[in-house]
Short mmCIF file of C-alpha atoms in Angstrom, two decimals:
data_model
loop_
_atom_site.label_atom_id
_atom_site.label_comp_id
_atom_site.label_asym_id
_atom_site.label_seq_id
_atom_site.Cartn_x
_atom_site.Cartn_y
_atom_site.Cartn_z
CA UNK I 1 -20.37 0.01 16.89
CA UNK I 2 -18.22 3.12 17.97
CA UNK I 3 -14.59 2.84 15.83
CA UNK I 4 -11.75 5.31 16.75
CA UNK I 5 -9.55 5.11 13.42
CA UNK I 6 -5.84 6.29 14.53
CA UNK I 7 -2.29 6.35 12.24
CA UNK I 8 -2.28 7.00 8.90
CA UNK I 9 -5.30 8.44 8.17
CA UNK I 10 -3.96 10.30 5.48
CA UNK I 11 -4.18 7.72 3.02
CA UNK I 12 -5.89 6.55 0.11
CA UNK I 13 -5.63 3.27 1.60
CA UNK I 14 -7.16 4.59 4.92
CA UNK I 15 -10.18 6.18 2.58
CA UNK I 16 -10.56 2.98 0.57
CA UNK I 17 -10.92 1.16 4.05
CA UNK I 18 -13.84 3.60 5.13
CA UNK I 19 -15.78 3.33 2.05
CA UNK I 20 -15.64 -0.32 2.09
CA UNK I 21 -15.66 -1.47 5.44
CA UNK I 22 -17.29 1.24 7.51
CA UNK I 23 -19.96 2.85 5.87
CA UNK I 24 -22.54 0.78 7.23
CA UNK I 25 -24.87 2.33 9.58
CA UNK I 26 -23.57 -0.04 11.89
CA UNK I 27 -20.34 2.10 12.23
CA UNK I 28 -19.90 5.09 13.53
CA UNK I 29 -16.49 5.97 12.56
CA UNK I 30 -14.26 8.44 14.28
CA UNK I 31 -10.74 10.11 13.56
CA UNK I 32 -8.26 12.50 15.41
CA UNK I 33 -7.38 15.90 13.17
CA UNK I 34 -3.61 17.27 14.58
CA UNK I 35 -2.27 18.41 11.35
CA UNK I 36 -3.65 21.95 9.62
CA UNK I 37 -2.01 21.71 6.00
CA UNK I 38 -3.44 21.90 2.43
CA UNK I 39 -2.51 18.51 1.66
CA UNK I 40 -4.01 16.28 5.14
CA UNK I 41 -7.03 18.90 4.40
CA UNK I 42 -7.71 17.30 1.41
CA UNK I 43 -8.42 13.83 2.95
CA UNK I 44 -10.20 15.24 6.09
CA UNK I 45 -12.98 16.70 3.51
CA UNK I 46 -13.18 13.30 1.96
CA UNK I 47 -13.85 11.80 5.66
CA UNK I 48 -16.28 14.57 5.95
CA UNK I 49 -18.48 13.44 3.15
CA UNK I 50 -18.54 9.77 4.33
CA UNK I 51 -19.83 11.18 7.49
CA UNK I 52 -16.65 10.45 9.51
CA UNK I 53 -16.43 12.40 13.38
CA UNK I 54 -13.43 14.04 14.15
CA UNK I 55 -11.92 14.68 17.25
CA UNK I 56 -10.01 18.37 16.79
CA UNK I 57 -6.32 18.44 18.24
CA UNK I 58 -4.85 20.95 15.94
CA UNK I 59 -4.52 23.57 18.62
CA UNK I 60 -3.05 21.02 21.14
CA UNK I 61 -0.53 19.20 18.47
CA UNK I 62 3.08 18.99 18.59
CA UNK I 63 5.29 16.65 16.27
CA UNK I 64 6.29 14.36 19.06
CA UNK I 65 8.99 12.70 16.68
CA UNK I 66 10.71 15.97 16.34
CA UNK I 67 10.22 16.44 20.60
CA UNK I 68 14.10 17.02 20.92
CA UNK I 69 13.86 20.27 19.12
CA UNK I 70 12.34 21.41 22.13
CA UNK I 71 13.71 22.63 25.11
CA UNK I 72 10.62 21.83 27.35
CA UNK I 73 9.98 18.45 27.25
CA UNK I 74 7.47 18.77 29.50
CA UNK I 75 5.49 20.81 26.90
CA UNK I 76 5.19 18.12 24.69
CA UNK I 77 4.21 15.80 27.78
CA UNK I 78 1.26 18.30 28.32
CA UNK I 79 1.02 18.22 24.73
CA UNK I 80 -0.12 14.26 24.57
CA UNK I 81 -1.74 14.45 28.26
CA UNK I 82 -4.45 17.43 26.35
CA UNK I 83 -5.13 15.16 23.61
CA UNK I 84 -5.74 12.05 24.95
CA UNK I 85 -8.51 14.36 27.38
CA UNK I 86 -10.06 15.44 24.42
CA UNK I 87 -10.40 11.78 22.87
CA UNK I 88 -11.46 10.23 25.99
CA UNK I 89 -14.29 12.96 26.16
CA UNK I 90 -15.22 11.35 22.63
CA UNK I 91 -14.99 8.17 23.68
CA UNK I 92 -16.10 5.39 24.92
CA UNK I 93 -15.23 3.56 21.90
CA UNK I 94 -15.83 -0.37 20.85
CA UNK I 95 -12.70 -0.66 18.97
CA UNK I 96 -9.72 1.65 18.43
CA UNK I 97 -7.77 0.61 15.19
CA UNK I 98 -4.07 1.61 14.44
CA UNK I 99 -3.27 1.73 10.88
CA UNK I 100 0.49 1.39 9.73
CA UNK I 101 2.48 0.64 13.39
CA UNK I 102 4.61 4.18 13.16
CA UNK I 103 2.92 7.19 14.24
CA UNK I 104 2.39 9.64 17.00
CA UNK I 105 -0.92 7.68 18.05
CA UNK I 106 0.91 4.59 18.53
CA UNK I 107 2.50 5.95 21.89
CA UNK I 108 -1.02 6.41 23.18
CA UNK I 109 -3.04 3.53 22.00
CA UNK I 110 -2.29 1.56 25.81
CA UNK I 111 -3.71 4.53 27.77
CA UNK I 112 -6.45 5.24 25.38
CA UNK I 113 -7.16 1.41 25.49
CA UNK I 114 -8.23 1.53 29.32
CA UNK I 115 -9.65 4.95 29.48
CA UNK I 116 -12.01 4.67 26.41
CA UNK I 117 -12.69 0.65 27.21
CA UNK I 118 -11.71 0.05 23.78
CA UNK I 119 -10.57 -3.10 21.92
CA UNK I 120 -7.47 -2.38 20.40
CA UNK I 121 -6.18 -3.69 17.06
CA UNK I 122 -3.27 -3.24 15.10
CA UNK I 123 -2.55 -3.34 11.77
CA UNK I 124 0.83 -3.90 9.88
CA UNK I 125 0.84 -2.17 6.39
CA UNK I 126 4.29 -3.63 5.19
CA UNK I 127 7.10 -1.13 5.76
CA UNK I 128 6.17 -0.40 9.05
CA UNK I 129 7.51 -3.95 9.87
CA UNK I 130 10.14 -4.34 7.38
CA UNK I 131 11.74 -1.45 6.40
CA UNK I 132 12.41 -0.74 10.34
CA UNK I 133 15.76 -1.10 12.49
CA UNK I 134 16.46 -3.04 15.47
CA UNK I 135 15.43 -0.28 17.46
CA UNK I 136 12.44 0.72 16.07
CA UNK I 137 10.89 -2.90 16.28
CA UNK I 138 12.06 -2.90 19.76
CA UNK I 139 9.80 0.06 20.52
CA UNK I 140 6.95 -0.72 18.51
CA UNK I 141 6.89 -3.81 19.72
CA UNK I 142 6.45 -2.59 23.14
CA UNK I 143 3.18 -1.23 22.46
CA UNK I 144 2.36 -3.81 19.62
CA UNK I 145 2.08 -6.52 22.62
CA UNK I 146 -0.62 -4.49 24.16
CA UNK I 147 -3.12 -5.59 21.50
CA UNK I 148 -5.86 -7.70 21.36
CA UNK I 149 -5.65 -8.51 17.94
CA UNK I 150 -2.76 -7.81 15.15
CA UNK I 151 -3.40 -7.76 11.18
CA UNK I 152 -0.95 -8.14 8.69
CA UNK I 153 -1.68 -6.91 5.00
CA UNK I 154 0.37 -9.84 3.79
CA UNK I 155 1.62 -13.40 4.68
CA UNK I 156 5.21 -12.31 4.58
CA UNK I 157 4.38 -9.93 7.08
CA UNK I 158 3.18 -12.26 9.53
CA UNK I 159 6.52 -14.26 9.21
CA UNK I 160 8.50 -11.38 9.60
CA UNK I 161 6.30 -10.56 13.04
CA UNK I 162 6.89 -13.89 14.53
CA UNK I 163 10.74 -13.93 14.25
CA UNK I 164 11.11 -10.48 15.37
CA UNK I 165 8.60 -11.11 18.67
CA UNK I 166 9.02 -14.53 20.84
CA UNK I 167 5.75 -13.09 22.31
CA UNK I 168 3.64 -13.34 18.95
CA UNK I 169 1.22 -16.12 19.39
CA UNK I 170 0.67 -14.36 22.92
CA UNK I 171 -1.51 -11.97 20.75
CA UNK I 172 -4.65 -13.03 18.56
CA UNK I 173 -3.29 -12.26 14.82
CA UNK I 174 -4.03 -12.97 11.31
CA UNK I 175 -3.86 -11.98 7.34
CA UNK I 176 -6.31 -9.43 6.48
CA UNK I 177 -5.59 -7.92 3.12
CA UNK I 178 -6.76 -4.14 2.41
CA UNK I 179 -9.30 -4.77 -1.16
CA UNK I 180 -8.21 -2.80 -4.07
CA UNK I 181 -10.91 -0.99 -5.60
CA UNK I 182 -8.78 -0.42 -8.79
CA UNK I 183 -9.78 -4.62 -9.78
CA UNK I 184 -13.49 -3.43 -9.85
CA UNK I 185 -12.62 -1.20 -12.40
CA UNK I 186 -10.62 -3.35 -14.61
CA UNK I 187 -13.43 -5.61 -13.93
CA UNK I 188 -15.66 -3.13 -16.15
CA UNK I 189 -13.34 -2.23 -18.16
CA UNK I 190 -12.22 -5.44 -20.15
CA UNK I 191 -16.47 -6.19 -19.87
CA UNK I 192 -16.44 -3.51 -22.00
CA UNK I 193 -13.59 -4.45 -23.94
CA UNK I 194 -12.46 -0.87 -24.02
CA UNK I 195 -8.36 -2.28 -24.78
CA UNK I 196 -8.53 0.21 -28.19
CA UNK I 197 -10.00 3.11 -26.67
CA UNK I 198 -7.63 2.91 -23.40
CA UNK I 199 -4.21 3.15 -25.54
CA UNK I 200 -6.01 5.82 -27.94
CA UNK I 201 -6.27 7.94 -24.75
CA UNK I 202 -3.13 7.44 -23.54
CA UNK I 203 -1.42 8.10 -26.74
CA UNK I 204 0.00 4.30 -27.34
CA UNK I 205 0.12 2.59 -30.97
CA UNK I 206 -2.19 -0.92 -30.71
CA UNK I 207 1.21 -2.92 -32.23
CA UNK I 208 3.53 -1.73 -29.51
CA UNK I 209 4.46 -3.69 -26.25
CA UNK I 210 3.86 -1.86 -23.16
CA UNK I 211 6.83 -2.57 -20.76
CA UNK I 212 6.00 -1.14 -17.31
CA UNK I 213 9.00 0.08 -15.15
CA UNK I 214 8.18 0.10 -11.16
CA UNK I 215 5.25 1.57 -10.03
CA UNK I 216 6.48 4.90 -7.95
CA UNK I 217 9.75 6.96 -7.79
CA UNK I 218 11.18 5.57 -5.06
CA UNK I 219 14.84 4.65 -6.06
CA UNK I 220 14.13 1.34 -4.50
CA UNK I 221 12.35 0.45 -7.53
CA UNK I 222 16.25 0.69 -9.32
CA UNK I 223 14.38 1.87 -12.31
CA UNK I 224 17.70 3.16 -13.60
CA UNK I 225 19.72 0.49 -13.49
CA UNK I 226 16.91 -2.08 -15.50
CA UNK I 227 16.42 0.91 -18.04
CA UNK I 228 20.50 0.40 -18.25
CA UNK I 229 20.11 -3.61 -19.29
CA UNK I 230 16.77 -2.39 -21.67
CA UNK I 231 18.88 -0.12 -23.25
CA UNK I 232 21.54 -3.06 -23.83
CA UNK I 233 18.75 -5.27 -26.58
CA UNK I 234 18.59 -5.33 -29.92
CA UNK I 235 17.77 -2.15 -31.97
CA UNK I 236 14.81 -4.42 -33.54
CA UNK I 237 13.80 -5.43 -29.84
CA UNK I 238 13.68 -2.06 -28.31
CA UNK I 239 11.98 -0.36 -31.50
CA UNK I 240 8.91 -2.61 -30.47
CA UNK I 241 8.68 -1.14 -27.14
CA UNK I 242 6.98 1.67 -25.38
CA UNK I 243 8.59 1.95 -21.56
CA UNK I 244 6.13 3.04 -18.90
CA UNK I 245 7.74 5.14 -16.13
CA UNK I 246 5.02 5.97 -12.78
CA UNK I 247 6.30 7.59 -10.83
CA UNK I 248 3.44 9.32 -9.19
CA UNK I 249 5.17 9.44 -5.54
CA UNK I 250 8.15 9.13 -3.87
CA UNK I 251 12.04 10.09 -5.04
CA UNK I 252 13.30 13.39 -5.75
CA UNK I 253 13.08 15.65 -8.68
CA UNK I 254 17.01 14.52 -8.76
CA UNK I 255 16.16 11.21 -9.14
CA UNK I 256 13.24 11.86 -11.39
CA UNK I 257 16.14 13.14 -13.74
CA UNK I 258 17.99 10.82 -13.87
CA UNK I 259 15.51 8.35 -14.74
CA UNK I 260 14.48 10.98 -17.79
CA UNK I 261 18.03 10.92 -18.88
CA UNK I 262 18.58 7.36 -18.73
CA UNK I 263 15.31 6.56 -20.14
CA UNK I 264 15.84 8.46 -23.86
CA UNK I 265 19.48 6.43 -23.91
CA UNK I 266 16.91 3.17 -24.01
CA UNK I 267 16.24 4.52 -27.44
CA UNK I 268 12.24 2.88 -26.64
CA UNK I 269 9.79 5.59 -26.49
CA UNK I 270 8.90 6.22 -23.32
CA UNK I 271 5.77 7.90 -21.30
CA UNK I 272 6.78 9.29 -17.59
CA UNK I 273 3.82 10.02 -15.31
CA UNK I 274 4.33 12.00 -12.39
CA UNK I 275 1.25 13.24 -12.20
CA UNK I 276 -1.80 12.36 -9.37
CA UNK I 277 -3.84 9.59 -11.08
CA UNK I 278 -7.19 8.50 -10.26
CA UNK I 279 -8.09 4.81 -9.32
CA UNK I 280 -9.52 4.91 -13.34
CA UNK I 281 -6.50 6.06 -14.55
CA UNK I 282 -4.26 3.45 -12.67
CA UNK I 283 -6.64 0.75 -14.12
CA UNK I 284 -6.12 2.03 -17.72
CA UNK I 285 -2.12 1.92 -16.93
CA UNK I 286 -2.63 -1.80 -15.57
CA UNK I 287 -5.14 -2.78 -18.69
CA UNK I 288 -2.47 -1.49 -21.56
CA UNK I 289 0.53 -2.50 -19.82
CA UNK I 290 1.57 -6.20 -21.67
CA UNK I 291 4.83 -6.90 -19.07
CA UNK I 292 5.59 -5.61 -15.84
CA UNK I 293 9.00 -5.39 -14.51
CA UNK I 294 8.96 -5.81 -10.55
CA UNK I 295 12.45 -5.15 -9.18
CA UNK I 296 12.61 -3.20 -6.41
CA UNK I 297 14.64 -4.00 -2.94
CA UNK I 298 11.64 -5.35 -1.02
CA UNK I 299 8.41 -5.66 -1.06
CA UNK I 300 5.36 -7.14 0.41
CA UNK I 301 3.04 -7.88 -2.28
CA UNK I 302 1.96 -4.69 -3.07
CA UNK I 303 -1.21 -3.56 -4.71
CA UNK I 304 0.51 -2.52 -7.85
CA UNK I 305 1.75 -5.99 -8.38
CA UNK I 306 -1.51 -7.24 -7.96
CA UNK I 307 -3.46 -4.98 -10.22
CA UNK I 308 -1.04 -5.72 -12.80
CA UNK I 309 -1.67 -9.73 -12.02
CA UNK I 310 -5.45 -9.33 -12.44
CA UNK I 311 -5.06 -7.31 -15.66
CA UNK I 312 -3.37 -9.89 -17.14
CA UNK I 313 -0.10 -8.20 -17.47
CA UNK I 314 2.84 -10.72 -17.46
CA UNK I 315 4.96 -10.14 -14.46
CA UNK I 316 8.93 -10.24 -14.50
CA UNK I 317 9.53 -11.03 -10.59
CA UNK I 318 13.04 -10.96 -9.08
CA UNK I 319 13.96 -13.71 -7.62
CA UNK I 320 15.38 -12.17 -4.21
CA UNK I 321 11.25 -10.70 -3.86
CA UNK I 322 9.79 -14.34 -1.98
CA UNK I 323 6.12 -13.70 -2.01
CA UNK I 324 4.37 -16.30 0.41
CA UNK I 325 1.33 -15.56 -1.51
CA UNK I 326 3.10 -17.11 -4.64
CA UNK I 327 4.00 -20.22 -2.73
CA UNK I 328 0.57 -20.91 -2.16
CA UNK I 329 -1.43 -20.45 -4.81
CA UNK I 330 -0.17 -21.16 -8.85
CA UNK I 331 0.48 -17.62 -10.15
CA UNK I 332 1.86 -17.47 -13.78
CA UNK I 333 5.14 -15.28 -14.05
CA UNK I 334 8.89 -15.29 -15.14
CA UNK I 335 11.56 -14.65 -12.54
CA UNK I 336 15.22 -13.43 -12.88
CA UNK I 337 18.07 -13.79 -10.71
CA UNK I 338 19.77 -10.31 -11.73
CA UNK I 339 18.69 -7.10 -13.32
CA UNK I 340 21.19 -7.79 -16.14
CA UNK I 341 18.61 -10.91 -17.02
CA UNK I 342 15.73 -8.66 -17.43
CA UNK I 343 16.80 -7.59 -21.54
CA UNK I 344 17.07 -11.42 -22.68
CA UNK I 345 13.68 -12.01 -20.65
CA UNK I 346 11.59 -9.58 -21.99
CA UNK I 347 12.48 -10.79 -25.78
CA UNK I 348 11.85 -14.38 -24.88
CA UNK I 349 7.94 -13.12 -22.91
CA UNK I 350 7.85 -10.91 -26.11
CA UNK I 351 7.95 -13.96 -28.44
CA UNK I 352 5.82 -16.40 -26.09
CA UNK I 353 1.68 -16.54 -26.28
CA UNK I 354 1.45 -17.48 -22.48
CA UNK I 355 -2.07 -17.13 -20.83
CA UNK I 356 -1.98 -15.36 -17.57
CA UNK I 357 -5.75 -15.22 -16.89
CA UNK I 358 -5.46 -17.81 -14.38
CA UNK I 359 -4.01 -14.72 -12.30
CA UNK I 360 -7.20 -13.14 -12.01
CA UNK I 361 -9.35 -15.29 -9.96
CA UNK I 362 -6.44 -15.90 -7.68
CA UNK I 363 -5.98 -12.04 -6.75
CA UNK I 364 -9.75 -11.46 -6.55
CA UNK I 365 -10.11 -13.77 -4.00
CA UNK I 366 -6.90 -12.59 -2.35
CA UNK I 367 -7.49 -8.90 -2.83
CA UNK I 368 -11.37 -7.56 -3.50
CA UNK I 369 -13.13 -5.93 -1.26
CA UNK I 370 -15.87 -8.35 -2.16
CA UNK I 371 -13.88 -10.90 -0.45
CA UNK I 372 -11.69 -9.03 2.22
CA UNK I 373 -14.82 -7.25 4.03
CA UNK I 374 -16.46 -10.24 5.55
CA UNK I 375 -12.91 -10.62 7.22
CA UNK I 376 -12.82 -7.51 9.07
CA UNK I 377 -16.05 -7.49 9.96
CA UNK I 378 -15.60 -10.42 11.55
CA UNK I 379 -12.66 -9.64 13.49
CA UNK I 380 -14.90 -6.93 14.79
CA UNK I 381 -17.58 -8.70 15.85
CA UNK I 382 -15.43 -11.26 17.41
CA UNK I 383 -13.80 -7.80 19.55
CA UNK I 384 -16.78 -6.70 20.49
CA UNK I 385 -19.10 -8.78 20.43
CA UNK I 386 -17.16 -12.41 20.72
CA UNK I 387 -19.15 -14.12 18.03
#
């Protein structure tokens, strides 16, 4: 089976989707290269070693986004006419699969679609769908309703879709979560019951509570305004604690600042990683981390949260953050209306012995790629082959 992978290829996400679902000699996986940079050529020599094609448009490439900086339109017209040439001379091609519905390829996944006699599927990441304006769904939506099939990485997703589009059902679509390699680790880890050694390494006293703050430097996550309300408990409270900070990506140095300042006014210790971490790094931040405070603006059950669920760490949840997924199945976790809640809550989750390990069978069955492959593969065999 001949797979043209197209959007955000970029990705650890993307990566974690080839090693899992497309390794197979069954596959033959192919990718478009446009960009030439340092940090897209870090990813393309990752592809390389799994054996992925690619189809080379760096000569032919122009940022189609930023079109109106040109004078010529009709340069970047000949621009997307030369690479969809040199794709269709890779082609044909059983399925073509857009991942994360804003990009460059999206414009060309119709044409591409009858010239390679492809199956076309999309999938929705999260913000693609709801971070995005009136006008932006508009468009995407135009080419969205070309599909033959349409994957969401979440329930709320889906939702979202079908109020947006009155032509939803017209399109084959379901939940297909992306696996998270990072639970196979923890897996391992708490086999090994290496809880000691993982807070030795990270320089963390055994008889202090790890309270994790977000999970990237985006100020969506408001990180400054719960380290306000933290900084607001009792002396005795906050002597207890040890404030986690990631902020690994996203937000500006600015920001980043800010968030230093306003964390050493908690009076808590603190530990601020901005630093690249490894998937066995995040697991050791998800295995020492006792609470979890989840407060940013929206959200769409992200990984993060669910690493922390199958950890075991107890999750504070705003209220205003709806998962479907928590509807459905019997997740254990606190929930607070406002940010100024989130002092008094920690102190009473700091004082409780609840058991959370119900959480981890629920999110490996949601989220492991032991359970999540079987899915795609059958939505590809259904494409191609309509078992």
């Amino acid at each position: 089976m001949k797979i043209l992978i197209l959007g955000l290829i970029c990705s650890q996400w993307t990566v974690h989707f080839v090693e899992a679902c497309l390794l197979d000699k069954r596959y033959e996986v192919w990718m478009v290269r446009r960009k030439n940079n340092r940090e897209d050529d870090k990813y393309i020599k990752v592809y390389q070693q799994l054996g992925v094609h690619f189809i080379d448009c760096i000569k032919t490439d122009i940022d189609i986004k930023n079109g109106k900086k040109y004078k010529n339109f009709l340069k970047v017209f000949n621009a997307q006419i030369e690479q969809i040439k040199l794709i269709k001379k890779a082609g044909p091609f059983d399925l073509i699969n857009l991942h994360y519905v804003d990009s460059d390829d999206m414009i060309y996944t119709p044409v591409l679609k009858k010239l390679t006699k492809s199956k076309l599927i999309f999938s929705y990441w999260g913000s693609d769908l709801f971070r995005a304006g009136d006008r932006q769904l508009f468009f995407r939506g135009i080419f969205a309703r070309c599909a033959d099939y349409i994957t969401f990485d979440n329930k709320d997703l889906q939702i979202k879709f079908k109020k947006v589009y009155k032509w939803a059902n017209q399109v084959p679509a379901e939940v297909i979560l992306f696996g998270l390699p990072v639970l196979d680790i923890i897996k391992e880890k708490y086999k090994n019951q290496l809880l000691p050694d993982i807070r030795k390494k990270w320089n963390i006293p055994n008889d202090k509570i790890v309270v994790a703050v977000g999970y990237n430097g985006h100020p969506q996550q408001q990180h400054i305004k719960i380290l306000k309300t933290i900084g607001k408990m009792d002396e005795t409270d906050r002597k207890r604690i040890v404030l986690l900070i990631q902020m690994t990506y996203g937000g500006s140095k600015e920001y980043r600042r800010k968030v230093l300042v306003e964390a050493k006014k908690t009076g808590c210790e603190y530990r601020v990683i901005c630093q690249f971490l490894s998937d066995d790094e995040i697991a050791d931040l998800r295995i020492m981390t006792d609470i979890y405070i989840n407060a940013q603006t929206t959200d769409a059950f992200s990984g993060s949260v669910c690493e922390n669920l199958f950890a075991g760490t107890k999750l504070l949840n705003a209220r205003w953050l709806r998962y479907q997924e928590f509807k459905e199945h019997y997740f254990k976790y606190w929930e607070f209306n406002k940010i100024e809640e989130i002092g008094k809550l920690i102190k009473t989750v700091m004082e409780q012995k609840a058991d959370c390990s119900g959480n981890r069978e629920l999110i490996w069955q949601l989220r492991s790629w032991e359970f999540c492959v079987p899915k795609w593969e059958r939505v590809f065999r259904k494409l191609v082959h309509g078992d």
